[in-house]
Short mmCIF file of C-alpha atoms and ligand atoms in Angstrom, two decimals:
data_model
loop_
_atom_site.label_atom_id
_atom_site.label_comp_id
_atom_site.label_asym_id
_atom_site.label_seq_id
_atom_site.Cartn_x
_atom_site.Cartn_y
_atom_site.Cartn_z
CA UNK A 1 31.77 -98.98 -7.68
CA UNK A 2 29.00 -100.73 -5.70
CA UNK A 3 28.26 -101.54 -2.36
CA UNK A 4 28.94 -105.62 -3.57
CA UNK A 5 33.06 -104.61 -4.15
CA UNK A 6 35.25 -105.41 -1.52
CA UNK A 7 35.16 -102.45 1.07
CA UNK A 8 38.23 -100.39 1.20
CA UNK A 9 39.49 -101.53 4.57
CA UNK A 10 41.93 -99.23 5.11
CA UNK A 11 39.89 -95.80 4.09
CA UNK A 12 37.30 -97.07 5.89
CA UNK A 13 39.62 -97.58 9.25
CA UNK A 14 40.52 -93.97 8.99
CA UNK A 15 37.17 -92.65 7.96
CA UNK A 16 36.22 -94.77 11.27
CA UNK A 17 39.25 -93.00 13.21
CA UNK A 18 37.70 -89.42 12.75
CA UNK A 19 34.70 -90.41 14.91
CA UNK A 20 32.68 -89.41 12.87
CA UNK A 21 31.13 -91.78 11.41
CA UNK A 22 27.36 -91.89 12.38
CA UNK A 23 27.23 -88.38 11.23
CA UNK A 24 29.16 -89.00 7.67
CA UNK A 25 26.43 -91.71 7.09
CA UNK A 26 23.73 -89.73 7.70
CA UNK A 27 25.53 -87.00 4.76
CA UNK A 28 26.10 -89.76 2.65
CA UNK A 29 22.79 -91.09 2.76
CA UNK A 30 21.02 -87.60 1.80
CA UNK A 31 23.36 -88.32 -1.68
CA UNK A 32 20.66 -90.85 -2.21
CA UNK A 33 23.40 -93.17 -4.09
CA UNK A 34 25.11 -90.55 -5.99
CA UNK A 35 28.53 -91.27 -6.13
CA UNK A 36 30.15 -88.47 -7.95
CA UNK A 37 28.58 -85.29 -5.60
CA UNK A 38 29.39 -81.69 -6.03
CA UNK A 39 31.66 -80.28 -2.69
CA UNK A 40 30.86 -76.88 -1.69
CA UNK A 41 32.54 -74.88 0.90
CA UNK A 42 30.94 -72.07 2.66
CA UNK A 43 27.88 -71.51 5.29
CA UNK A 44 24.19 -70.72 5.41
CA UNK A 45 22.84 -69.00 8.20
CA UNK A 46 18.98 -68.81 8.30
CA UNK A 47 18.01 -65.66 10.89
CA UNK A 48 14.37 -64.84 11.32
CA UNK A 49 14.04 -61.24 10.73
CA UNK A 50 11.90 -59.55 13.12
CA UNK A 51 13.97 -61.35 16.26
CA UNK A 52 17.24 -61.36 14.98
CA UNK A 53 17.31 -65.12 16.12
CA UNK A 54 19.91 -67.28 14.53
CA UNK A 55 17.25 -70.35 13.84
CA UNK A 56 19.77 -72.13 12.03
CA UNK A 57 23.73 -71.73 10.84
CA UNK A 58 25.64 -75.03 8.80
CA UNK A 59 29.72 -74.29 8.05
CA UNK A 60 30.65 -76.72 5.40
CA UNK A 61 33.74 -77.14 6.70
CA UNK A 62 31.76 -78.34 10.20
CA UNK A 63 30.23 -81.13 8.36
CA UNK A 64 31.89 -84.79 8.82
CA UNK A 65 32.44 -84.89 5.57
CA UNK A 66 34.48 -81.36 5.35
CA UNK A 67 31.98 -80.20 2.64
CA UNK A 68 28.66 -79.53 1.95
CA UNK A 69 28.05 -82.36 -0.59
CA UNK A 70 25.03 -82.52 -3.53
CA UNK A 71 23.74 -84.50 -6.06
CA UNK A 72 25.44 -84.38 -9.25
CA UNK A 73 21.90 -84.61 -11.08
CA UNK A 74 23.41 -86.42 -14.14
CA UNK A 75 20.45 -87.68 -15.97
CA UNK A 76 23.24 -90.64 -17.94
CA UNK A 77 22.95 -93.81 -16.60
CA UNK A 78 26.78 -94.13 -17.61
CA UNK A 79 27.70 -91.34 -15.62
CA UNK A 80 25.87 -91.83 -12.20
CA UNK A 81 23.36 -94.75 -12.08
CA UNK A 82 21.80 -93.16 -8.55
CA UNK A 83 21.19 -89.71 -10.15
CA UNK A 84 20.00 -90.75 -13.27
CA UNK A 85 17.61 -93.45 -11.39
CA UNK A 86 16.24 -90.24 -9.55
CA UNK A 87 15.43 -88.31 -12.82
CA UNK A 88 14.15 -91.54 -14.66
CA UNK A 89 11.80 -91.30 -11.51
CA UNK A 90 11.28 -87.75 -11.82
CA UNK A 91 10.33 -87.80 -15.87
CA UNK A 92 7.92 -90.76 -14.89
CA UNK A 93 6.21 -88.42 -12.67
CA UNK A 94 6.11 -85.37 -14.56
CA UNK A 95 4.70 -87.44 -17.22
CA UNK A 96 2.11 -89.28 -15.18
CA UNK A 97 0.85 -86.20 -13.18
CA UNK A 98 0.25 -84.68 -17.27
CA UNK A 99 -1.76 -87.82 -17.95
CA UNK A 100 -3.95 -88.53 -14.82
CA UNK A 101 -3.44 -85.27 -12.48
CA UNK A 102 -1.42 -85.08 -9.19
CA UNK A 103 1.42 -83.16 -7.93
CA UNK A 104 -0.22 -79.82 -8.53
CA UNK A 105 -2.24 -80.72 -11.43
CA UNK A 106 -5.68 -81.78 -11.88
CA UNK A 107 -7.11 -84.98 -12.17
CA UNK A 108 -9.27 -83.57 -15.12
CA UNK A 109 -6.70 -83.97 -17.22
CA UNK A 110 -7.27 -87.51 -17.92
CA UNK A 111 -10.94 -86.35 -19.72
CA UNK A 112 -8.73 -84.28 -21.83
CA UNK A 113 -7.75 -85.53 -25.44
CA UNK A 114 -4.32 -86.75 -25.34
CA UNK A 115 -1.97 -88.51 -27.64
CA UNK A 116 1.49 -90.37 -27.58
CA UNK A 117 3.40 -89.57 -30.16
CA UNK A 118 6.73 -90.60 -32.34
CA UNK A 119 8.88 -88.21 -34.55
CA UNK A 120 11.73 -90.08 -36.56
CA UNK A 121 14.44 -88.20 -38.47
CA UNK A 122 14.40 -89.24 -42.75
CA UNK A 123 16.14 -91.52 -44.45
CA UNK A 124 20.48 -90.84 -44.69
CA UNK A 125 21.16 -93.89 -46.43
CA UNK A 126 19.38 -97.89 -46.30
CA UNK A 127 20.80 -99.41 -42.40
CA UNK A 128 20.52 -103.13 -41.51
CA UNK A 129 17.38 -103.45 -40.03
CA UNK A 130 14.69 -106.08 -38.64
CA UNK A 131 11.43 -105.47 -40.84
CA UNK A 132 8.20 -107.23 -39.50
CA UNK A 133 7.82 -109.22 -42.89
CA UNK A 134 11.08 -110.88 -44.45
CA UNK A 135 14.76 -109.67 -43.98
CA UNK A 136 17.18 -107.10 -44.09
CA UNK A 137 18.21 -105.74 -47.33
CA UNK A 138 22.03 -107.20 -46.83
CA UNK A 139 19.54 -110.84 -46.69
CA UNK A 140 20.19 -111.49 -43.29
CA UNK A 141 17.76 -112.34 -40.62
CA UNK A 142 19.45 -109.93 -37.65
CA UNK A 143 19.20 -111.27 -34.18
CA UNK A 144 17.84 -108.51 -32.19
CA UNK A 145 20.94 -107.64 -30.69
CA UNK A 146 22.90 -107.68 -33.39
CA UNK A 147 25.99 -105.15 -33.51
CA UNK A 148 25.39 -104.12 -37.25
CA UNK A 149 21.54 -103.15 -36.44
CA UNK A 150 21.85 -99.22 -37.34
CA UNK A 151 24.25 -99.11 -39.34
CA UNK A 152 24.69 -98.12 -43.27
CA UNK A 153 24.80 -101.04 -45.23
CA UNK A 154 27.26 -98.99 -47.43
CA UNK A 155 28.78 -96.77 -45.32
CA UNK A 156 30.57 -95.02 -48.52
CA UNK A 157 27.06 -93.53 -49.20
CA UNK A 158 25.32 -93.23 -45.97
CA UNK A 159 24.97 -89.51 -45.90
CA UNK A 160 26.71 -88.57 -42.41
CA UNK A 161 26.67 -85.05 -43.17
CA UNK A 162 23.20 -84.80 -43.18
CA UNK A 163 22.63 -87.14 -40.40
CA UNK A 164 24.63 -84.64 -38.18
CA UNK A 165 23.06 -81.38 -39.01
CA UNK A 166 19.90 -83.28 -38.71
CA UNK A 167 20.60 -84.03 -35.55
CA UNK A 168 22.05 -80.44 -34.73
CA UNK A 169 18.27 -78.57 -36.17
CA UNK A 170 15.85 -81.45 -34.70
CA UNK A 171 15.01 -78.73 -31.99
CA UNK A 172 14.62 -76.33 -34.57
CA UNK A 173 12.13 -78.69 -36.43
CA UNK A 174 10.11 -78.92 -33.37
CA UNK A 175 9.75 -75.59 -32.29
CA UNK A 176 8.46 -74.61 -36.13
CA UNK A 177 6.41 -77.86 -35.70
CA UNK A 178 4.97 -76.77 -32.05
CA UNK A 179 3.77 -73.56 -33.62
CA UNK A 180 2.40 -75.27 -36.98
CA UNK A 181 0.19 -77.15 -34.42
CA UNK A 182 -1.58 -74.60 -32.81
CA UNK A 183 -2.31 -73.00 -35.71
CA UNK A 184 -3.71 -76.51 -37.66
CA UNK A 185 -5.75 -76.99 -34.46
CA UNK A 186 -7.32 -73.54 -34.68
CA UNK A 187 -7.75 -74.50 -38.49
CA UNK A 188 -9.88 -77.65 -37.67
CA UNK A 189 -11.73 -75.54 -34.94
CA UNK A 190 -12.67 -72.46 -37.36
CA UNK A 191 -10.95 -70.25 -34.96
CA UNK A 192 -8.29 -67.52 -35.95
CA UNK A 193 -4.49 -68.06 -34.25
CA UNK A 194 -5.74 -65.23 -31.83
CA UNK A 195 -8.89 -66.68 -31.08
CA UNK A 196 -7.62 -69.97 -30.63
CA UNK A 197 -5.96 -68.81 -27.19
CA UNK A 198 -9.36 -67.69 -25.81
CA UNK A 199 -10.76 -71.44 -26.54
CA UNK A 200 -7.95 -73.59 -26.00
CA UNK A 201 -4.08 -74.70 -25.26
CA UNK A 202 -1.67 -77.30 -26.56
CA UNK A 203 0.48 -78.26 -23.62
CA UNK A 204 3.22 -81.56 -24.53
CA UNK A 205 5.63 -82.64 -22.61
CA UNK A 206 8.79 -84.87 -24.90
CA UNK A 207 12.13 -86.54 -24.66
CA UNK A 208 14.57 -86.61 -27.20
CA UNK A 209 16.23 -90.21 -28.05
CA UNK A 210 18.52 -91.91 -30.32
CA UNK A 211 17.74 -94.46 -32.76
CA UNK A 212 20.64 -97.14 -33.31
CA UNK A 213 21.39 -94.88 -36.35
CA UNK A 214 22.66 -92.21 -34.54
CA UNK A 215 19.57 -90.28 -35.38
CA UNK A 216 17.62 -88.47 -32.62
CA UNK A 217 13.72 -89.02 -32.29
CA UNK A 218 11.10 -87.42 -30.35
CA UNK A 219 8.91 -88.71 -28.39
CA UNK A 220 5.72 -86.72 -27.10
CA UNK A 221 2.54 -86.64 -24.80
CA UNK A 222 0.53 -84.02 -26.77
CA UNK A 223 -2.99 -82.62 -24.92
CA UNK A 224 -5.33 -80.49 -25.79
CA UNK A 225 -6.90 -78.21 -22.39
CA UNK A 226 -8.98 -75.30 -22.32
CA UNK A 227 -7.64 -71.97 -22.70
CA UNK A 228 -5.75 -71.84 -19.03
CA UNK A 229 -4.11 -75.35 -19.36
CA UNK A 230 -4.90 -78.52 -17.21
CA UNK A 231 -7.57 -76.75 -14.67
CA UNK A 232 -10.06 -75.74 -17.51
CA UNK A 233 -12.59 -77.84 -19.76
CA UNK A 234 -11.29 -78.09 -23.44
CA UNK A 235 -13.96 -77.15 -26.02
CA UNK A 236 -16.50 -79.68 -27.03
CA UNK A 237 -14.37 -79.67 -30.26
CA UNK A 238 -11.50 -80.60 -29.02
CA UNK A 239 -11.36 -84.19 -29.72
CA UNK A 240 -8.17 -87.23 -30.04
CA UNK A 241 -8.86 -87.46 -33.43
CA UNK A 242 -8.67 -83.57 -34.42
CA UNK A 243 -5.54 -83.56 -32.44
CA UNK A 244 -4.18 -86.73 -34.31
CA UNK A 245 -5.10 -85.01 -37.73
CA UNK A 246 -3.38 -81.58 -37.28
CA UNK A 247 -0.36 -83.40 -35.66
CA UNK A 248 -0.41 -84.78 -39.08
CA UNK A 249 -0.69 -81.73 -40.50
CA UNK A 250 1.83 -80.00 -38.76
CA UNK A 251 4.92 -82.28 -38.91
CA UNK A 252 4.43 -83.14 -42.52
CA UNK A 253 4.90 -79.14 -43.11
CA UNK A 254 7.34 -77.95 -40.55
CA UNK A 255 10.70 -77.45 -41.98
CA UNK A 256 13.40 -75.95 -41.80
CA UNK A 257 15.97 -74.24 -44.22
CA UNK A 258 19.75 -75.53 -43.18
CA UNK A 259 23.34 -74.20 -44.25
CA UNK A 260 24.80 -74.30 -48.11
CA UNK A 261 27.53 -76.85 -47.59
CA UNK A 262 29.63 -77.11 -50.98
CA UNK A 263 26.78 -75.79 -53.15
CA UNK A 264 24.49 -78.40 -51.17
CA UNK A 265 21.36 -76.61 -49.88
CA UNK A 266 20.32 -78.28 -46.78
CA UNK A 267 16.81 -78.38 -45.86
CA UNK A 268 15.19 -80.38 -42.77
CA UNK A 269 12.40 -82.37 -41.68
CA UNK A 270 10.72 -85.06 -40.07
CA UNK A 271 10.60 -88.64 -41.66
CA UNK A 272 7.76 -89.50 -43.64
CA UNK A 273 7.53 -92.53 -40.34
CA UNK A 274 5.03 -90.61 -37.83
CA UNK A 275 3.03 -92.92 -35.11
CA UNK A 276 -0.16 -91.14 -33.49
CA UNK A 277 -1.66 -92.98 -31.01
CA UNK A 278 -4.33 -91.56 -28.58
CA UNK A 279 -4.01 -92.59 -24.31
CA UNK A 280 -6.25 -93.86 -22.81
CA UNK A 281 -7.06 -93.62 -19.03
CA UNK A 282 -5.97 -96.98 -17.23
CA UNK A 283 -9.56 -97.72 -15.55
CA UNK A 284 -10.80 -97.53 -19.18
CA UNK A 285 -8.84 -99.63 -20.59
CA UNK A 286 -9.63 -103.48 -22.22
CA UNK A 287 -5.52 -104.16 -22.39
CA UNK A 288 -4.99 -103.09 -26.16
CA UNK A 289 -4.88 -99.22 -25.88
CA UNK A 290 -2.25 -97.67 -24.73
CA UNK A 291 -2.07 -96.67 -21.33
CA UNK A 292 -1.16 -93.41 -18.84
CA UNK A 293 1.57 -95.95 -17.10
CA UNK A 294 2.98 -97.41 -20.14
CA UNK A 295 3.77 -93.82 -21.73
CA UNK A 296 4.82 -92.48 -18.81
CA UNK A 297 6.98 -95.58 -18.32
CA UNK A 298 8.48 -95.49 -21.72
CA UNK A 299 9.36 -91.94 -21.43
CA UNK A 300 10.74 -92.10 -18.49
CA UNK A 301 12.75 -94.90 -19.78
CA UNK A 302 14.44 -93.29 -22.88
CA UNK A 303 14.88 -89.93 -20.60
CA UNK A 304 18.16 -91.55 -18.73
CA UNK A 305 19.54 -92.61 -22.33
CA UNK A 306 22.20 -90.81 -24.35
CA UNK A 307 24.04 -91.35 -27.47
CA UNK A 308 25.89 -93.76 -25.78
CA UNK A 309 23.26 -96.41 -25.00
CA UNK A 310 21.91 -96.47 -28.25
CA UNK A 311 24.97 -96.52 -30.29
CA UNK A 312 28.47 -97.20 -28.23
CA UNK A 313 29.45 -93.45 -28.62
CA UNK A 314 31.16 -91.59 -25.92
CA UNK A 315 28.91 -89.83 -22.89
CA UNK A 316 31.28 -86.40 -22.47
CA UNK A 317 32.33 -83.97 -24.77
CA UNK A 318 36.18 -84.65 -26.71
CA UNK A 319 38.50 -82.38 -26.95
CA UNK A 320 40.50 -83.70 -29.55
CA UNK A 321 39.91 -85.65 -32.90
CA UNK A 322 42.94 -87.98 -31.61
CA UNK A 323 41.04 -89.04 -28.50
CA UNK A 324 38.66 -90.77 -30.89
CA UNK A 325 41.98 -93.36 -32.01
CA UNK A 326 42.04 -94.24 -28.44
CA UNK A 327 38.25 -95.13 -27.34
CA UNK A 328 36.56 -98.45 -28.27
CA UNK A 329 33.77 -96.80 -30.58
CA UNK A 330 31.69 -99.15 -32.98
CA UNK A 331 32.56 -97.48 -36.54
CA UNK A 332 29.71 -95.83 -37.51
CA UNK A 333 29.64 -93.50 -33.97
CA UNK A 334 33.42 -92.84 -34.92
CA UNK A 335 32.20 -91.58 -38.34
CA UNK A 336 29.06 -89.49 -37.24
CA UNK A 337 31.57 -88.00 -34.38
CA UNK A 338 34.37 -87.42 -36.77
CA UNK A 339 31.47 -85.57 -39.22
CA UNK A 340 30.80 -83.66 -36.88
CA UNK A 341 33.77 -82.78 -35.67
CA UNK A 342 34.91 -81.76 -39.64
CA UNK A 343 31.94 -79.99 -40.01
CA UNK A 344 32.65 -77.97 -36.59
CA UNK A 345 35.96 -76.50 -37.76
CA UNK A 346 33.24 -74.26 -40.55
CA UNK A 347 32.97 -70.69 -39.26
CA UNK A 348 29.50 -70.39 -41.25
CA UNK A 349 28.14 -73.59 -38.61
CA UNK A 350 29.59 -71.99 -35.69
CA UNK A 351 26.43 -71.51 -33.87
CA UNK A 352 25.45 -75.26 -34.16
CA UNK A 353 28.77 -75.82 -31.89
CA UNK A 354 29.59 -79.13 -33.67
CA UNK A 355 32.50 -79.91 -31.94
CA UNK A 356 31.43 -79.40 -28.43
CA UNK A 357 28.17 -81.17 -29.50
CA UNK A 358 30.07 -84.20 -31.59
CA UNK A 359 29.43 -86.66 -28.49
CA UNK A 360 26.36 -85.97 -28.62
CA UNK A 361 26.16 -86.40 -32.85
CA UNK A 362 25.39 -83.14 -32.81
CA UNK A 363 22.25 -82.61 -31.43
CA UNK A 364 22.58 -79.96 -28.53
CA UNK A 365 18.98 -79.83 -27.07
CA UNK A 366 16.98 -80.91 -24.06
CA UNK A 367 16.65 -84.38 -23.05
CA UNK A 368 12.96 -84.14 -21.73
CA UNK A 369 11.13 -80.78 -22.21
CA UNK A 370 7.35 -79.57 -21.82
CA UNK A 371 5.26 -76.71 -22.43
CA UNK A 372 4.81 -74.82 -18.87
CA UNK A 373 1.33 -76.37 -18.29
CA UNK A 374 1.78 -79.64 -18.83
CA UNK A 375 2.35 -80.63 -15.31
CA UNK A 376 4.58 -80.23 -12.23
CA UNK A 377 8.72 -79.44 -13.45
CA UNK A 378 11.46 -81.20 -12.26
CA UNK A 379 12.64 -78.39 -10.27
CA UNK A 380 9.66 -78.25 -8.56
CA UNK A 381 10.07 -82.82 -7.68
CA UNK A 382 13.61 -82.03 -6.66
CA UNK A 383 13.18 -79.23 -4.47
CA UNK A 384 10.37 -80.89 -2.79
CA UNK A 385 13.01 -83.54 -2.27
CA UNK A 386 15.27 -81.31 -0.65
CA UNK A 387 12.33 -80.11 1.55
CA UNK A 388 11.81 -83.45 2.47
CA UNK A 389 15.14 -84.44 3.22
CA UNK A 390 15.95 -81.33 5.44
CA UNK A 391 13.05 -81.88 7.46
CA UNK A 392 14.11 -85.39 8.07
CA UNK A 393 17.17 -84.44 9.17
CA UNK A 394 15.99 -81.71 11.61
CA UNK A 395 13.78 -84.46 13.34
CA UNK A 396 16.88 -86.42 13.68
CA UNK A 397 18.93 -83.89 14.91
CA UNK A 398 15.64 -83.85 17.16
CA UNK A 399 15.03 -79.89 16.16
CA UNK A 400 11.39 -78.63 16.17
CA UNK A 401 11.48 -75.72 14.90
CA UNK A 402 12.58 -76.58 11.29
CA UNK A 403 9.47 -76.66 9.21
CA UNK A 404 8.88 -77.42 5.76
CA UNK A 405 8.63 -73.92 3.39
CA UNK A 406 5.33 -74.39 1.99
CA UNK A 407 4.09 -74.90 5.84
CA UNK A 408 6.18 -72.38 7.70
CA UNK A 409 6.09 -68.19 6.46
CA UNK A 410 9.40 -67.85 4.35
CA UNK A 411 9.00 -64.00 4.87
CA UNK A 412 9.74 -64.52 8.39
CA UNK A 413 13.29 -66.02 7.91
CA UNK A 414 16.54 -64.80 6.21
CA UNK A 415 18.84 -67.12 4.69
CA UNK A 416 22.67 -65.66 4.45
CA UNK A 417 24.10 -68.32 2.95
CA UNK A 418 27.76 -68.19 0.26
CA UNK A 419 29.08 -71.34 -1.56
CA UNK A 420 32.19 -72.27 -3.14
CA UNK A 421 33.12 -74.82 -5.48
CA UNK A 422 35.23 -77.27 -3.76
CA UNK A 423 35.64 -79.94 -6.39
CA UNK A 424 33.29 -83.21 -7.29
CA UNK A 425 33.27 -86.76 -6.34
CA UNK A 426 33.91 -88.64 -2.97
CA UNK A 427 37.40 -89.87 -1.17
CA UNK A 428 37.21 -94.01 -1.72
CA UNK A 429 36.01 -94.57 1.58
CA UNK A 430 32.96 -92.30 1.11
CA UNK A 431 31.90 -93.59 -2.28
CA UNK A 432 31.69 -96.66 -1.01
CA UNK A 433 29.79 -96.08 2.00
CA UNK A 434 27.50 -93.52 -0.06
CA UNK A 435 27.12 -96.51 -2.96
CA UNK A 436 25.19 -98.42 -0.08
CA UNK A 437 22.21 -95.85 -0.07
CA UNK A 438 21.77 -96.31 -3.93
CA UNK A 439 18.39 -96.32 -5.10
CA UNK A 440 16.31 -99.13 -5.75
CA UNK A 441 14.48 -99.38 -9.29
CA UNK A 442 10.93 -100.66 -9.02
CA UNK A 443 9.24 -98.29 -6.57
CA UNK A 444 5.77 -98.91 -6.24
CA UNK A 445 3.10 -98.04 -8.53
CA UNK A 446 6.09 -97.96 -11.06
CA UNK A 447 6.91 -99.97 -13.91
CA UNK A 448 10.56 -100.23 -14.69
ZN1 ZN B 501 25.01 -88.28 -9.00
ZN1 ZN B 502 21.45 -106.33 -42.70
#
């Protein structure tokens, strides 16, 4: 529901009946948008400790909503546009501050060799495709939209199996790969593994995204620092073009062994399609290179995406083979879900967890991950957020003595505080008034 729908007059009327509205629209508001909230019961008391002073005490039931309500933080688009705005938002600035410094990290980071690169799944079978030169192997010229893009041109040998447990080790392949690199880096450098540490660091941050196939794909901002991370000098070695080479290196042999499946020994990789291409810093570049705000953008981008987006499969787990009859699912989604579903019923693939994971085609990792110094973390953007919003709403309330924690001493004050799941979502009257404080894409600075 937007805020464009026709209001519902009569929740509204009673909402309005309460008297409580003013107050409801300033709770609604702090939802930024998000329409499908968390309720919590309970109370938090904050008491600074050496007074005894009660500086602060909030009973959810007190609020004009009758809970305290927060963000559902789904990162789907499908799910909750607001939320997922605010992590697309987010990812863009975890990835920027990585690139050119900011939000904790420093601007010296742009000096340092950095690259943006792709990691594509192999071959399970030819799919209708859009090559640069000439057409598809079926001998049709594919609009760009085109429903059949992605999928096998003969499904009967498209090899779903491995497509799935691709998709279910692809973290695996990374973390071997992750490792690999540090140690082709320290190859190229003449420096031992344990020496390498003393010299330099590999931080990366990547998301994971589908292709139309139904295969997952990584993409990655991959820099090289000095040996404490963004704040020190890299070595005079350290160079884009070492980097690109042991990148190379590294995903060419990380692999990983996979299950026997009916005598089949599985083994997995990345595709033989790898794209390495260094950033540049924005003031430096003529308009060909690729920039700190178009990776950042395109990351961002692809962060908010699941399975769904890319290939018309479902965005929440099944429960049930038969729920599949009942969804509108493009056939080849139907078949990599019901794979993976037949695949999940194994006892020797329990741990890949292919049925609760089928949605998803079975990949079961992060969305967006980084190495700890790449930059700021999410949780670090949202609860600055929070910060921000509770002091905004203490100067409203006209209250003084509420200061922000990184400004205030947090050993002075005690927070007593229990919480209760209460249920998700708003009454019809609420989600429309909260759908009014969506978010709106194309902040400044920001490509969309
Ligand atoms: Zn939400
Ligand atoms: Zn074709």
């Amino acid at each position: 529901m937007t805020a464009t729908t026709p209001p519902p007059v009569r929740d509204l009327a009673f909402l309005a009946s309460l008297g409580t509205m003013p107050g409801l629209m300033r709770q609604l508001k702090g939802l930024g948008g998000c329409t499908t909230p968390i309720r919590l019961d309970g109370h938090r008391t904050d008491v600074h400790t050496t007074t005894g002073e009660i500086l602060h005490h909030l009973t959810a039931s007190d609020l004009p909503a009758g809970n305290l309500l927060v963000r559902c933080n789904n990162r789907r688009t499908t799910r909750c546009p607001a939320c997922a705005e605010t992590y697309r938002r987010d990812t863009y600035q975890l990835i920027t501050a990585g690139l050119r410094g900011g939000k904790g990290t420093p601007e010296r980071v742009a000096t340092h060799p950095r690259v943006f690169a792709t990691f594509t799944a192999p071959s399970f079978g030819p799919v209708h495709n859009r090559p640069a030169k000439g057409r598809c192997r079926c001998g049709t010229t594919h609009a760009d939209d085109a429903p059949e893009l992605g999928t096998p041109l003969d499904p009967d040998t498209y090899d779903y199996e491995a497509a799935v447990l691709w998709n279910a080790h692809a973290s695996k392949i990374w973390a071997r790969f992750s490792i690999y690199l540090r140690r082709e880096v320290a190859k190229r450098a003449g420096l031992t593994q344990r020496e390498f540490r003393d010299h330099a660091r590999v931080s990366f941050a990547k998301v994971a995204e589908y292709q139309r196939r139904g295969a997952i794909h990584f993409h990655a901002v991959i820099r090289l620092d000095g040996p404490e991370g963004g704040d020190t000098p890299p070595p005079a070695w350290a160079t884009a073009e070492l980097l690109t080479d042991a990148i190379r290196a590294a995903a060419t042999a990380a692999d990983v062994p996979g299950p026997v499946i009916d005598g089949r020994a599985h083994t997995f990789a990345f595709g033989t399609q790898l794209d390495i291409r260094p950033i540049r810093s924005a003031d430096l570049d003529g308009g060909t290179e690729l920039t700190e705000r178009a990776v950042a953008a395109y990351i961002a981008k692809y962060a908010t995406k699941g399975a769904e987006t890319a290939t018309g499969t479902l965005d929440r787990p099944i429960k049930f083979l038969a729920e599949l009859g009942r969804k509108s699912i493009p056939e080849h989604a139907r078949r990599l879900i019901r794979t993976a579903w037949t695949l999940g019923a194994r006892k020797d693939l329990e741990d890949l967890r292919l049925r609760a994971w089928a949605h998803m085609l079975g990949f079961r990792g992060h969305f967006s991950t980084k190495s700890r110094r790449y930059s700021t973390t999410l949780g670090a953007l949202r609860t600055a957020r929070a910060e921000w919003r509770r002091l905004q709403a203490a100067i409203a309330r006209g209250d003084d003595t509420a200061v922000p924690a990184d400004q205030g001493d947090d050993d002075t004050t005690l927070v007593l505080a229990h919480w209760a799941f209460a249920g998700t979502g708003l009454t019809r009257g609420e989600e429309w008034l909260a759908a009014s404080f969506a978010n709106t894409p194309g902040a400044k600075g920001e490509p969309t």
